[in-house]
mmCIF file of N, CA and C in Angstrom:
data_model
loop_
_atom_site.group_PDB
_atom_site.id
_atom_site.type_symbol
_atom_site.label_atom_id
_atom_site.label_comp_id
_atom_site.label_asym_id
_atom_site.label_seq_id
_atom_site.Cartn_x
_atom_site.Cartn_y
_atom_site.Cartn_z
ATOM 1 N N MET X 1 26.352 16.535 4.422
ATOM 2 C CA MET X 1 25.332 16.162 3.522
ATOM 3 C C MET X 1 25.312 14.692 3.111
ATOM 4 N N THR X 2 26.410 14.180 2.943
ATOM 5 C CA THR X 2 26.492 12.599 2.540
ATOM 6 C C THR X 2 26.060 11.877 3.586
ATOM 7 N N LYS X 3 26.297 12.401 4.796
ATOM 8 C CA LYS X 3 25.911 11.445 6.038
ATOM 9 C C LYS X 3 24.514 11.352 6.028
ATOM 10 N N MET X 4 23.858 12.593 5.964
ATOM 11 C CA MET X 4 22.152 12.688 5.865
ATOM 12 C C MET X 4 21.686 11.829 4.782
ATOM 13 N N ILE X 5 22.211 11.971 3.789
ATOM 14 C CA ILE X 5 21.677 11.135 2.598
ATOM 15 C C ILE X 5 21.882 9.341 2.875
ATOM 16 N N GLN X 6 22.813 9.047 3.539
ATOM 17 C CA GLN X 6 23.239 7.499 3.875
ATOM 18 C C GLN X 6 22.063 7.236 4.891
ATOM 19 N N ASN X 7 21.783 8.188 5.951
ATOM 20 C CA ASN X 7 20.613 7.963 7.183
ATOM 21 C C ASN X 7 19.387 7.713 6.373
ATOM 22 N N ARG X 8 19.152 8.872 5.412
ATOM 23 C CA ARG X 8 17.672 8.522 4.616
ATOM 24 C C ARG X 8 17.605 7.245 4.142
ATOM 25 N N GLU X 9 18.963 6.782 3.429
ATOM 26 C CA GLU X 9 18.555 5.607 2.427
ATOM 27 C C GLU X 9 18.629 4.182 3.400
ATOM 28 N N LYS X 10 19.332 4.506 4.698
ATOM 29 C CA LYS X 10 18.966 3.153 5.618
ATOM 30 C C LYS X 10 17.712 3.329 6.195
ATOM 31 N N LEU X 11 17.262 4.525 6.332
ATOM 32 C CA LEU X 11 15.710 4.652 7.220
ATOM 33 C C LEU X 11 14.738 3.946 6.037
ATOM 34 N N ARG X 12 14.717 4.531 4.449
ATOM 35 C CA ARG X 12 14.056 4.080 3.701
ATOM 36 C C ARG X 12 14.177 2.478 3.761
ATOM 37 N N TRP X 13 15.297 1.623 3.934
ATOM 38 C CA TRP X 13 15.727 0.474 3.875
ATOM 39 C C TRP X 13 14.896 -0.275 4.837
ATOM 40 N N VAL X 14 14.848 0.337 6.052
ATOM 41 C CA VAL X 14 14.194 -0.123 7.440
ATOM 42 C C VAL X 14 12.610 -0.207 7.230
ATOM 43 N N PHE X 15 12.084 0.896 6.626
ATOM 44 C CA PHE X 15 10.877 1.229 6.535
ATOM 45 C C PHE X 15 10.133 0.002 5.344
ATOM 46 N N GLN X 16 11.124 -0.260 4.347
ATOM 47 C CA GLN X 16 10.534 -1.213 3.222
ATOM 48 C C GLN X 16 10.435 -2.549 3.779
ATOM 49 N N ARG X 17 11.506 -2.974 5.058
ATOM 50 C CA ARG X 17 11.496 -4.155 5.615
ATOM 51 C C ARG X 17 10.048 -4.281 6.728
ATOM 52 N N LEU X 18 10.087 -3.175 7.084
ATOM 53 C CA LEU X 18 8.790 -3.293 8.033
ATOM 54 C C LEU X 18 7.482 -3.210 7.288
ATOM 55 N N SER X 19 7.519 -2.235 6.083
ATOM 56 C CA SER X 19 6.415 -2.378 5.393
ATOM 57 C C SER X 19 5.934 -3.774 4.904
ATOM 58 N N GLY X 20 6.999 -4.569 4.379
ATOM 59 C CA GLY X 20 6.895 -6.174 4.042
ATOM 60 C C GLY X 20 6.370 -6.882 5.438
ATOM 61 N N LEU X 21 6.789 -6.737 6.164
ATOM 62 C CA LEU X 21 6.320 -7.523 7.526
ATOM 63 C C LEU X 21 4.833 -7.240 7.902
ATOM 64 N N GLN X 22 4.546 -5.842 7.693
ATOM 65 C CA GLN X 22 3.199 -5.604 7.821
ATOM 66 C C GLN X 22 1.968 -5.972 6.751
ATOM 67 N N LEU X 23 2.626 -6.110 5.861
ATOM 68 C CA LEU X 23 1.942 -6.507 4.661
ATOM 69 C C LEU X 23 1.591 -8.118 4.782
ATOM 70 N N LEU X 24 2.509 -8.806 5.240
ATOM 71 C CA LEU X 24 2.490 -10.146 5.488
ATOM 72 C C LEU X 24 1.408 -10.359 6.580
ATOM 73 N N LEU X 25 1.349 -9.758 7.422
ATOM 74 C CA LEU X 25 0.273 -10.052 8.595
ATOM 75 C C LEU X 25 -0.941 -9.530 8.086
ATOM 76 N N CYS X 26 -1.260 -8.348 7.374
ATOM 77 C CA CYS X 26 -2.620 -8.167 6.730
ATOM 78 C C CYS X 26 -2.826 -9.060 5.591
ATOM 79 N N PHE X 27 -2.042 -9.468 5.022
ATOM 80 C CA PHE X 27 -2.333 -10.302 4.023
ATOM 81 C C PHE X 27 -2.816 -12.037 4.742
ATOM 82 N N GLY X 28 -2.257 -12.384 5.866
ATOM 83 C CA GLY X 28 -2.628 -13.243 6.506
ATOM 84 C C GLY X 28 -3.992 -13.335 7.032
ATOM 85 N N VAL X 29 -4.221 -11.785 7.424
ATOM 86 C CA VAL X 29 -5.558 -11.563 8.026
ATOM 87 C C VAL X 29 -6.667 -11.516 6.609
ATOM 88 N N HIS X 30 -6.370 -10.916 5.618
ATOM 89 C CA HIS X 30 -7.035 -11.165 4.440
ATOM 90 C C HIS X 30 -7.552 -12.402 4.081
ATOM 91 N N ILE X 31 -6.432 -13.495 4.078
ATOM 92 C CA ILE X 31 -6.644 -14.863 3.549
ATOM 93 C C ILE X 31 -7.521 -15.436 4.485
ATOM 94 N N TRP X 32 -7.522 -15.263 5.759
ATOM 95 C CA TRP X 32 -8.311 -15.654 6.979
ATOM 96 C C TRP X 32 -9.759 -15.190 6.842
ATOM 97 N N VAL X 33 -9.939 -14.071 6.433
ATOM 98 C CA VAL X 33 -11.481 -13.470 6.309
ATOM 99 C C VAL X 33 -12.110 -14.139 4.963
ATOM 100 N N PHE X 34 -11.260 -14.212 3.982
ATOM 101 C CA PHE X 34 -12.016 -14.151 2.506
ATOM 102 C C PHE X 34 -11.914 -15.730 2.373
ATOM 103 N N TYR X 35 -10.912 -16.701 2.795
ATOM 104 C CA TYR X 35 -10.998 -18.124 2.573
ATOM 105 C C TYR X 35 -11.509 -19.010 3.568
ATOM 106 N N PHE X 36 -11.678 -18.700 4.989
ATOM 107 C CA PHE X 36 -12.007 -19.384 6.070
ATOM 108 C C PHE X 36 -13.461 -18.745 6.746
ATOM 109 N N LYS X 37 -13.762 -17.377 6.742
ATOM 110 C CA LYS X 37 -15.029 -16.867 7.287
ATOM 111 C C LYS X 37 -15.966 -16.568 6.502
ATOM 112 N N LEU X 38 -15.760 -16.520 5.314
ATOM 113 C CA LEU X 38 -16.745 -16.145 4.146
ATOM 114 C C LEU X 38 -17.377 -17.369 3.674
ATOM 115 N N GLU X 39 -18.747 -17.486 3.429
ATOM 116 C CA GLU X 39 -19.411 -18.549 2.585
ATOM 117 C C GLU X 39 -19.091 -18.725 1.075
ATOM 118 N N ARG X 40 -18.827 -19.815 0.373
ATOM 119 C CA ARG X 40 -18.458 -20.077 -0.900
ATOM 120 C C ARG X 40 -19.519 -20.309 -1.560
ATOM 121 N N PRO X 41 -20.034 -19.655 -2.793
ATOM 122 C CA PRO X 41 -19.097 -18.830 -3.288
ATOM 123 C C PRO X 41 -19.343 -17.332 -2.872
ATOM 124 N N VAL X 42 -18.128 -16.651 -2.873
ATOM 125 C CA VAL X 42 -18.112 -14.932 -2.380
ATOM 126 C C VAL X 42 -19.096 -14.370 -3.402
ATOM 127 N N GLU X 43 -20.090 -13.680 -2.637
ATOM 128 C CA GLU X 43 -20.928 -13.006 -3.443
ATOM 129 C C GLU X 43 -20.959 -11.694 -3.034
ATOM 130 N N LEU X 44 -21.499 -10.631 -3.705
ATOM 131 C CA LEU X 44 -21.621 -9.273 -3.574
ATOM 132 C C LEU X 44 -22.121 -8.994 -1.956
ATOM 133 N N GLU X 45 -23.178 -9.612 -1.750
ATOM 134 C CA GLU X 45 -23.779 -9.266 -0.032
ATOM 135 C C GLU X 45 -22.990 -9.693 0.950
ATOM 136 N N SER X 46 -22.047 -10.903 0.771
ATOM 137 C CA SER X 46 -21.289 -10.706 1.806
ATOM 138 C C SER X 46 -20.071 -9.849 1.941
ATOM 139 N N LEU X 47 -19.700 -9.389 0.781
ATOM 140 C CA LEU X 47 -18.831 -8.296 0.652
ATOM 141 C C LEU X 47 -19.302 -7.059 1.124
ATOM 142 N N GLN X 48 -20.569 -7.058 0.956
ATOM 143 C CA GLN X 48 -21.202 -5.356 1.247
ATOM 144 C C GLN X 48 -21.190 -5.697 2.728
ATOM 145 N N LYS X 49 -21.383 -6.667 3.301
ATOM 146 C CA LYS X 49 -21.636 -6.813 4.845
ATOM 147 C C LYS X 49 -20.232 -6.600 5.489
ATOM 148 N N ILE X 50 -19.021 -7.068 5.061
ATOM 149 C CA ILE X 50 -17.899 -6.665 5.718
ATOM 150 C C ILE X 50 -17.688 -5.509 5.504
ATOM 151 N N PHE X 51 -17.715 -4.754 4.277
ATOM 152 C CA PHE X 51 -17.533 -3.478 4.184
ATOM 153 C C PHE X 51 -18.588 -2.468 4.872
ATOM 154 N N SER X 52 -19.642 -2.656 5.196
ATOM 155 C CA SER X 52 -20.377 -1.968 6.140
ATOM 156 C C SER X 52 -19.895 -1.288 7.356
ATOM 157 N N HIS X 53 -19.006 -2.343 7.983
ATOM 158 C CA HIS X 53 -18.341 -1.997 8.874
ATOM 159 C C HIS X 53 -17.040 -1.006 8.918
ATOM 160 N N ALA X 54 -17.044 -0.074 9.815
ATOM 161 C CA ALA X 54 -16.005 1.160 9.093
ATOM 162 C C ALA X 54 -14.450 0.367 9.635
ATOM 163 N N GLY X 55 -14.352 -0.536 10.766
ATOM 164 C CA GLY X 55 -13.307 -1.377 10.987
ATOM 165 C C GLY X 55 -12.697 -1.758 9.890
ATOM 166 N N TRP X 56 -13.314 -2.556 9.014
ATOM 167 C CA TRP X 56 -12.979 -3.315 7.843
ATOM 168 C C TRP X 56 -12.336 -2.415 6.783
ATOM 169 N N VAL X 57 -13.195 -1.306 6.480
ATOM 170 C CA VAL X 57 -12.780 -0.277 5.619
ATOM 171 C C VAL X 57 -11.498 0.635 5.906
ATOM 172 N N ILE X 58 -11.359 0.703 7.243
ATOM 173 C CA ILE X 58 -9.947 1.299 7.877
ATOM 174 C C ILE X 58 -8.924 0.162 7.416
ATOM 175 N N PHE X 59 -9.277 -1.002 7.755
ATOM 176 C CA PHE X 59 -8.151 -2.106 7.639
ATOM 177 C C PHE X 59 -7.788 -2.156 6.054
ATOM 178 N N TYR X 60 -8.578 -2.444 5.491
ATOM 179 C CA TYR X 60 -8.405 -2.562 3.743
ATOM 180 C C TYR X 60 -7.714 -1.127 3.374
ATOM 181 N N ALA X 61 -8.182 0.147 3.784
ATOM 182 C CA ALA X 61 -7.656 1.095 3.332
ATOM 183 C C ALA X 61 -5.773 1.156 4.001
ATOM 184 N N LEU X 62 -5.571 0.753 5.037
ATOM 185 C CA LEU X 62 -4.102 0.627 5.359
ATOM 186 C C LEU X 62 -3.574 -0.521 4.705
ATOM 187 N N PHE X 63 -4.212 -1.659 4.266
ATOM 188 C CA PHE X 63 -3.554 -2.321 3.568
ATOM 189 C C PHE X 63 -3.124 -1.943 2.076
ATOM 190 N N ILE X 64 -4.214 -1.519 1.465
ATOM 191 C CA ILE X 64 -4.084 -0.880 0.174
ATOM 192 C C ILE X 64 -2.838 0.452 0.409
ATOM 193 N N SER X 65 -2.843 1.078 1.321
ATOM 194 C CA SER X 65 -1.530 2.271 1.558
ATOM 195 C C SER X 65 -0.270 1.426 1.816
ATOM 196 N N LEU X 66 -0.146 0.226 2.374
ATOM 197 C CA LEU X 66 0.957 -0.334 2.843
ATOM 198 C C LEU X 66 1.505 -1.171 1.094
ATOM 199 N N ILE X 67 0.583 -1.564 0.746
ATOM 200 C CA ILE X 67 1.047 -2.107 -0.786
ATOM 201 C C ILE X 67 1.399 -0.982 -1.723
ATOM 202 N N VAL X 68 0.825 0.246 -1.806
ATOM 203 C CA VAL X 68 1.316 1.236 -2.486
ATOM 204 C C VAL X 68 2.528 1.673 -2.039
ATOM 205 N N TYR X 69 2.714 1.849 -0.722
ATOM 206 C CA TYR X 69 4.022 2.372 -0.220
ATOM 207 C C TYR X 69 5.158 1.482 -0.563
ATOM 208 N N HIS X 70 5.063 0.196 -0.165
ATOM 209 C CA HIS X 70 5.983 -0.919 -0.530
ATOM 210 C C HIS X 70 6.172 -0.991 -2.000
ATOM 211 N N ALA X 71 5.451 -1.058 -2.793
ATOM 212 C CA ALA X 71 5.785 -1.048 -4.241
ATOM 213 C C ALA X 71 6.320 0.263 -4.847
ATOM 214 N N PHE X 72 5.990 1.293 -4.520
ATOM 215 C CA PHE X 72 6.331 2.546 -5.061
ATOM 216 C C PHE X 72 7.811 2.911 -4.251
ATOM 217 N N SER X 73 7.968 2.414 -3.221
ATOM 218 C CA SER X 73 9.240 2.400 -2.610
ATOM 219 C C SER X 73 10.319 1.512 -3.195
ATOM 220 N N GLY X 74 10.159 0.510 -3.588
ATOM 221 C CA GLY X 74 10.853 -0.414 -4.575
ATOM 222 C C GLY X 74 11.106 0.223 -5.776
ATOM 223 N N LEU X 75 10.019 0.683 -6.402
ATOM 224 C CA LEU X 75 9.925 1.395 -7.652
ATOM 225 C C LEU X 75 11.071 2.483 -7.621
ATOM 226 N N TRP X 76 10.691 3.381 -6.510
ATOM 227 C CA TRP X 76 11.922 4.525 -6.398
ATOM 228 C C TRP X 76 13.312 3.980 -6.506
ATOM 229 N N THR X 77 13.727 2.998 -5.629
ATOM 230 C CA THR X 77 14.770 2.353 -5.424
ATOM 231 C C THR X 77 15.355 1.957 -6.873
ATOM 232 N N VAL X 78 14.364 1.370 -7.777
ATOM 233 C CA VAL X 78 15.101 0.895 -9.144
ATOM 234 C C VAL X 78 15.179 2.021 -10.025
ATOM 235 N N LEU X 79 14.191 2.780 -9.994
ATOM 236 C CA LEU X 79 14.488 4.150 -10.705
ATOM 237 C C LEU X 79 15.647 4.988 -10.553
ATOM 238 N N THR X 80 16.025 4.979 -9.083
ATOM 239 C CA THR X 80 17.314 6.011 -8.772
ATOM 240 C C THR X 80 18.514 5.457 -8.499
ATOM 241 N N ASP X 81 18.679 3.975 -9.042
ATOM 242 C CA ASP X 81 19.743 3.218 -8.602
ATOM 243 C C ASP X 81 21.001 3.601 -9.049
ATOM 244 N N ASN X 82 21.054 4.388 -10.318
ATOM 245 C CA ASN X 82 22.158 4.950 -10.954
ATOM 246 C C ASN X 82 22.455 6.366 -10.575
ATOM 247 N N ASN X 83 22.058 6.746 -9.467
ATOM 248 C CA ASN X 83 22.272 8.278 -9.090
ATOM 249 C C ASN X 83 22.121 9.178 -10.303
ATOM 250 N N PRO X 84 20.543 9.415 -10.881
ATOM 251 C CA PRO X 84 20.304 10.381 -11.905
ATOM 252 C C PRO X 84 20.454 11.601 -11.456
ATOM 253 N N SER X 85 20.191 12.592 -12.414
ATOM 254 C CA SER X 85 20.125 13.913 -12.212
ATOM 255 C C SER X 85 18.915 14.394 -11.290
ATOM 256 N N LYS X 86 19.013 15.506 -10.394
ATOM 257 C CA LYS X 86 17.948 15.982 -9.658
ATOM 258 C C LYS X 86 16.507 16.133 -10.429
ATOM 259 N N SER X 87 16.540 16.755 -11.485
ATOM 260 C CA SER X 87 15.483 16.883 -12.401
ATOM 261 C C SER X 87 14.653 15.386 -12.612
ATOM 262 N N TYR X 88 15.269 14.405 -12.686
ATOM 263 C CA TYR X 88 14.938 13.098 -13.178
ATOM 264 C C TYR X 88 14.245 12.548 -11.850
ATOM 265 N N LYS X 89 14.923 12.696 -10.960
ATOM 266 C CA LYS X 89 14.368 12.420 -9.379
ATOM 267 C C LYS X 89 13.143 12.964 -9.033
ATOM 268 N N ARG X 90 13.270 14.536 -9.343
ATOM 269 C CA ARG X 90 12.090 15.394 -9.068
ATOM 270 C C ARG X 90 10.629 15.040 -9.949
ATOM 271 N N ASN X 91 10.907 14.702 -11.292
ATOM 272 C CA ASN X 91 9.801 14.259 -11.881
ATOM 273 C C ASN X 91 9.140 13.145 -11.861
ATOM 274 N N TRP X 92 10.067 11.771 -11.337
ATOM 275 C CA TRP X 92 9.680 10.644 -10.759
ATOM 276 C C TRP X 92 8.852 10.606 -9.497
ATOM 277 N N LYS X 93 9.592 11.714 -8.580
ATOM 278 C CA LYS X 93 8.958 11.754 -7.047
ATOM 279 C C LYS X 93 7.334 12.227 -7.376
ATOM 280 N N ILE X 94 7.474 13.405 -8.261
ATOM 281 C CA ILE X 94 5.747 13.923 -8.609
ATOM 282 C C ILE X 94 4.990 12.813 -9.205
ATOM 283 N N ILE X 95 5.545 12.081 -9.869
ATOM 284 C CA ILE X 95 4.467 11.127 -10.629
ATOM 285 C C ILE X 95 4.416 10.185 -9.849
ATOM 286 N N LEU X 96 5.074 9.418 -9.106
ATOM 287 C CA LEU X 96 4.980 8.301 -7.923
ATOM 288 C C LEU X 96 4.020 8.787 -6.914
ATOM 289 N N TRP X 97 4.142 10.158 -6.417
ATOM 290 C CA TRP X 97 3.522 10.696 -5.231
ATOM 291 C C TRP X 97 1.924 10.914 -5.781
ATOM 292 N N THR X 98 1.724 11.528 -6.979
ATOM 293 C CA THR X 98 0.667 11.604 -7.391
ATOM 294 C C THR X 98 -0.355 10.517 -7.661
ATOM 295 N N SER X 99 0.346 9.272 -8.118
ATOM 296 C CA SER X 99 -0.203 8.021 -8.537
ATOM 297 C C SER X 99 -0.499 7.420 -7.387
ATOM 298 N N ALA X 100 0.283 7.249 -6.234
ATOM 299 C CA ALA X 100 -0.137 6.547 -4.964
ATOM 300 C C ALA X 100 -1.069 7.441 -4.298
ATOM 301 N N VAL X 101 -1.293 8.749 -4.346
ATOM 302 C CA VAL X 101 -2.549 9.261 -3.707
ATOM 303 C C VAL X 101 -3.900 9.168 -4.327
ATOM 304 N N VAL X 102 -3.530 9.052 -5.780
ATOM 305 C CA VAL X 102 -4.751 8.728 -6.554
ATOM 306 C C VAL X 102 -5.444 7.228 -6.436
ATOM 307 N N LEU X 103 -4.336 6.449 -6.247
ATOM 308 C CA LEU X 103 -4.619 5.005 -6.160
ATOM 309 C C LEU X 103 -5.561 4.710 -4.499
ATOM 310 N N ILE X 104 -4.829 5.124 -3.762
ATOM 311 C CA ILE X 104 -5.490 5.035 -2.409
ATOM 312 C C ILE X 104 -6.761 5.791 -2.293
ATOM 313 N N ILE X 105 -7.029 6.600 -2.750
ATOM 314 C CA ILE X 105 -8.057 7.774 -2.915
ATOM 315 C C ILE X 105 -9.332 6.775 -3.180
ATOM 316 N N VAL X 106 -8.981 6.531 -4.646
ATOM 317 C CA VAL X 106 -9.903 5.883 -5.331
ATOM 318 C C VAL X 106 -10.321 4.453 -4.879
ATOM 319 N N THR X 107 -9.333 3.572 -4.316
ATOM 320 C CA THR X 107 -9.431 2.272 -3.692
ATOM 321 C C THR X 107 -10.432 2.315 -2.595
ATOM 322 N N THR X 108 -9.984 3.329 -1.417
ATOM 323 C CA THR X 108 -10.711 3.419 -0.376
ATOM 324 C C THR X 108 -12.151 3.771 -0.820
ATOM 325 N N TRP X 109 -12.252 4.771 -1.341
ATOM 326 C CA TRP X 109 -13.534 5.388 -1.885
ATOM 327 C C TRP X 109 -14.652 4.437 -2.443
ATOM 328 N N ASN X 110 -13.956 3.008 -3.374
ATOM 329 C CA ASN X 110 -14.730 2.220 -4.054
ATOM 330 C C ASN X 110 -15.023 1.214 -2.789
ATOM 331 N N LEU X 111 -14.197 0.993 -1.530
ATOM 332 C CA LEU X 111 -14.456 -0.061 -0.565
ATOM 333 C C LEU X 111 -15.818 0.783 0.178
ATOM 334 N N ILE X 112 -15.652 1.905 0.493
ATOM 335 C CA ILE X 112 -16.639 2.759 0.946
ATOM 336 C C ILE X 112 -18.185 2.505 0.230
ATOM 337 N N LEU X 113 -18.048 2.416 -1.133
ATOM 338 C CA LEU X 113 -19.290 2.586 -2.042
ATOM 339 C C LEU X 113 -19.908 1.102 -1.871
ATOM 340 N N ILE X 114 -18.924 0.234 -1.893
ATOM 341 C CA ILE X 114 -19.343 -1.328 -1.813
ATOM 342 C C ILE X 114 -20.431 -1.421 -0.393
ATOM 343 N N GLY X 115 -19.612 -0.866 0.839
ATOM 344 C CA GLY X 115 -20.200 -0.916 2.067
ATOM 345 C C GLY X 115 -21.612 -0.531 2.123
ATOM 346 N N ARG X 116 -21.769 0.770 1.222
ATOM 347 C CA ARG X 116 -23.060 1.481 1.380
ATOM 348 C C ARG X 116 -24.358 0.832 0.632
ATOM 349 N N ALA X 117 -23.581 0.171 -0.599
ATOM 350 C CA ALA X 117 -24.803 -0.337 -1.616
ATOM 351 C C ALA X 117 -25.497 -1.317 -0.859
#
Protein backbone atom coordinates (compact mmCIF):
# COMPACT_ATOMS: atom_id res chain seq x y z
CA MET A 1 0.00 0.00 0.00
CA THR A 2 2.81 2.38 0.87
CA LYS A 3 4.52 1.63 -2.46
CA MET A 4 1.32 2.52 -4.34
CA ILE A 5 1.04 5.84 -2.48
CA GLN A 6 4.68 6.64 -3.24
CA ASN A 7 4.14 5.86 -6.93
CA ARG A 8 1.07 8.10 -6.97
CA GLU A 9 3.07 10.93 -5.42
CA LYS A 10 5.86 10.48 -7.99
CA LEU A 11 3.31 10.51 -10.80
CA ARG A 12 1.72 13.68 -9.38
CA TRP A 13 5.20 15.27 -9.24
CA VAL A 14 5.86 14.36 -12.90
CA PHE A 15 2.45 15.70 -14.01
CA GLN A 16 3.08 18.93 -12.10
CA ARG A 17 6.36 19.43 -14.00
CA LEU A 18 4.85 18.50 -17.36
CA SER A 19 1.91 20.84 -16.86
CA GLY A 20 4.40 23.60 -16.00
CA LEU A 21 6.23 23.05 -19.30
CA GLN A 22 2.97 22.98 -21.24
CA LEU A 23 1.90 26.19 -19.51
CA LEU A 24 5.15 27.80 -20.59
CA LEU A 25 4.50 26.85 -24.22
CA CYS A 26 0.86 27.99 -24.11
CA PHE A 27 1.87 31.24 -22.44
CA GLY A 28 4.40 31.82 -25.22
CA VAL A 29 1.66 31.38 -27.85
CA HIS A 30 -0.63 33.69 -25.86
CA ILE A 31 2.04 36.41 -25.69
CA TRP A 32 2.83 36.01 -29.39
CA VAL A 33 -0.83 36.38 -30.38
CA PHE A 34 -1.82 39.18 -28.03
CA TYR A 35 1.33 41.28 -28.24
CA PHE A 36 2.56 40.70 -31.77
CA LYS A 37 -0.47 39.75 -33.89
CA LEU A 38 -3.28 41.95 -32.57
CA GLU A 39 -3.46 45.62 -33.34
CA ARG A 40 -3.09 48.09 -30.49
CA PRO A 41 -5.22 48.93 -28.60
CA VAL A 42 -6.85 45.51 -28.26
CA GLU A 43 -10.56 45.93 -28.83
CA LEU A 44 -13.54 43.64 -28.39
CA GLU A 45 -13.92 43.16 -32.15
CA SER A 46 -10.41 41.71 -32.47
CA LEU A 47 -11.07 39.35 -29.56
CA GLN A 48 -14.36 38.31 -31.13
CA LYS A 49 -12.54 37.57 -34.37
CA ILE A 50 -10.04 35.33 -32.59
CA PHE A 51 -12.61 33.47 -30.50
CA SER A 52 -14.94 32.94 -33.45
CA HIS A 53 -12.53 30.19 -34.55
CA ALA A 54 -13.06 26.87 -32.78
CA GLY A 55 -9.32 26.17 -32.71
CA TRP A 56 -8.58 29.19 -30.56
CA VAL A 57 -11.44 28.41 -28.19
CA ILE A 58 -10.12 24.85 -27.79
CA PHE A 59 -6.57 26.17 -27.29
CA TYR A 60 -7.65 28.59 -24.57
CA ALA A 61 -9.93 26.01 -22.94
CA LEU A 62 -6.91 23.69 -22.69
CA PHE A 63 -4.76 26.59 -21.48
CA ILE A 64 -7.27 27.40 -18.72
CA SER A 65 -7.55 23.70 -17.83
CA LEU A 66 -3.76 23.49 -17.50
CA ILE A 67 -3.70 26.59 -15.31
CA VAL A 68 -6.40 25.20 -13.04
CA TYR A 69 -4.76 21.75 -12.87
CA HIS A 70 -1.32 23.18 -12.12
CA ALA A 71 -2.63 25.60 -9.49
CA PHE A 72 -4.92 23.13 -7.75
CA SER A 73 -2.30 20.39 -7.82
CA GLY A 74 0.09 22.72 -6.04
CA LEU A 75 -2.64 23.73 -3.62
CA TRP A 76 -3.40 20.06 -2.92
CA THR A 77 0.27 19.44 -2.18
CA VAL A 78 0.35 22.33 0.30
CA LEU A 79 -2.95 21.36 1.94
CA THR A 80 -1.97 17.72 2.44
CA ASP A 81 1.71 18.26 3.26
CA ASN A 82 1.44 17.23 6.91
CA ASN A 83 -0.43 13.97 6.23
CA PRO A 84 -3.86 15.05 7.54
CA SER A 85 -6.83 12.80 8.22
CA LYS A 86 -8.79 11.06 5.47
CA SER A 87 -11.88 13.18 6.07
CA TYR A 88 -9.82 16.36 5.73
CA LYS A 89 -8.39 15.11 2.43
CA ARG A 90 -11.80 13.99 1.20
CA ASN A 91 -13.38 17.36 1.97
CA TRP A 92 -10.58 19.29 0.22
CA LYS A 93 -10.70 16.93 -2.76
CA ILE A 94 -14.43 17.61 -3.18
CA ILE A 95 -13.92 21.38 -2.83
CA LEU A 96 -11.00 21.50 -5.27
CA TRP A 97 -12.59 19.26 -7.90
CA THR A 98 -15.89 21.15 -7.78
CA SER A 99 -14.11 24.51 -8.00
CA ALA A 100 -11.93 23.30 -10.87
CA VAL A 101 -14.86 22.02 -12.91
CA VAL A 102 -16.86 25.21 -12.34
CA LEU A 103 -13.90 27.44 -13.28
CA ILE A 104 -13.19 25.53 -16.48
CA ILE A 105 -16.83 25.42 -17.58
CA VAL A 106 -17.53 29.09 -16.84
CA THR A 107 -14.34 30.27 -18.54
CA THR A 108 -14.85 28.13 -21.64
CA TRP A 109 -18.47 29.21 -21.87
CA ASN A 110 -17.43 32.86 -21.71
CA LEU A 111 -14.87 32.34 -24.49
CA ILE A 112 -17.59 30.78 -26.64
CA LEU A 113 -19.92 33.70 -25.92
CA ILE A 114 -17.23 36.25 -26.84
CA GLY A 115 -16.74 34.48 -30.17
CA ARG A 116 -20.46 34.46 -30.95
CA ALA A 117 -21.14 38.10 -30.09
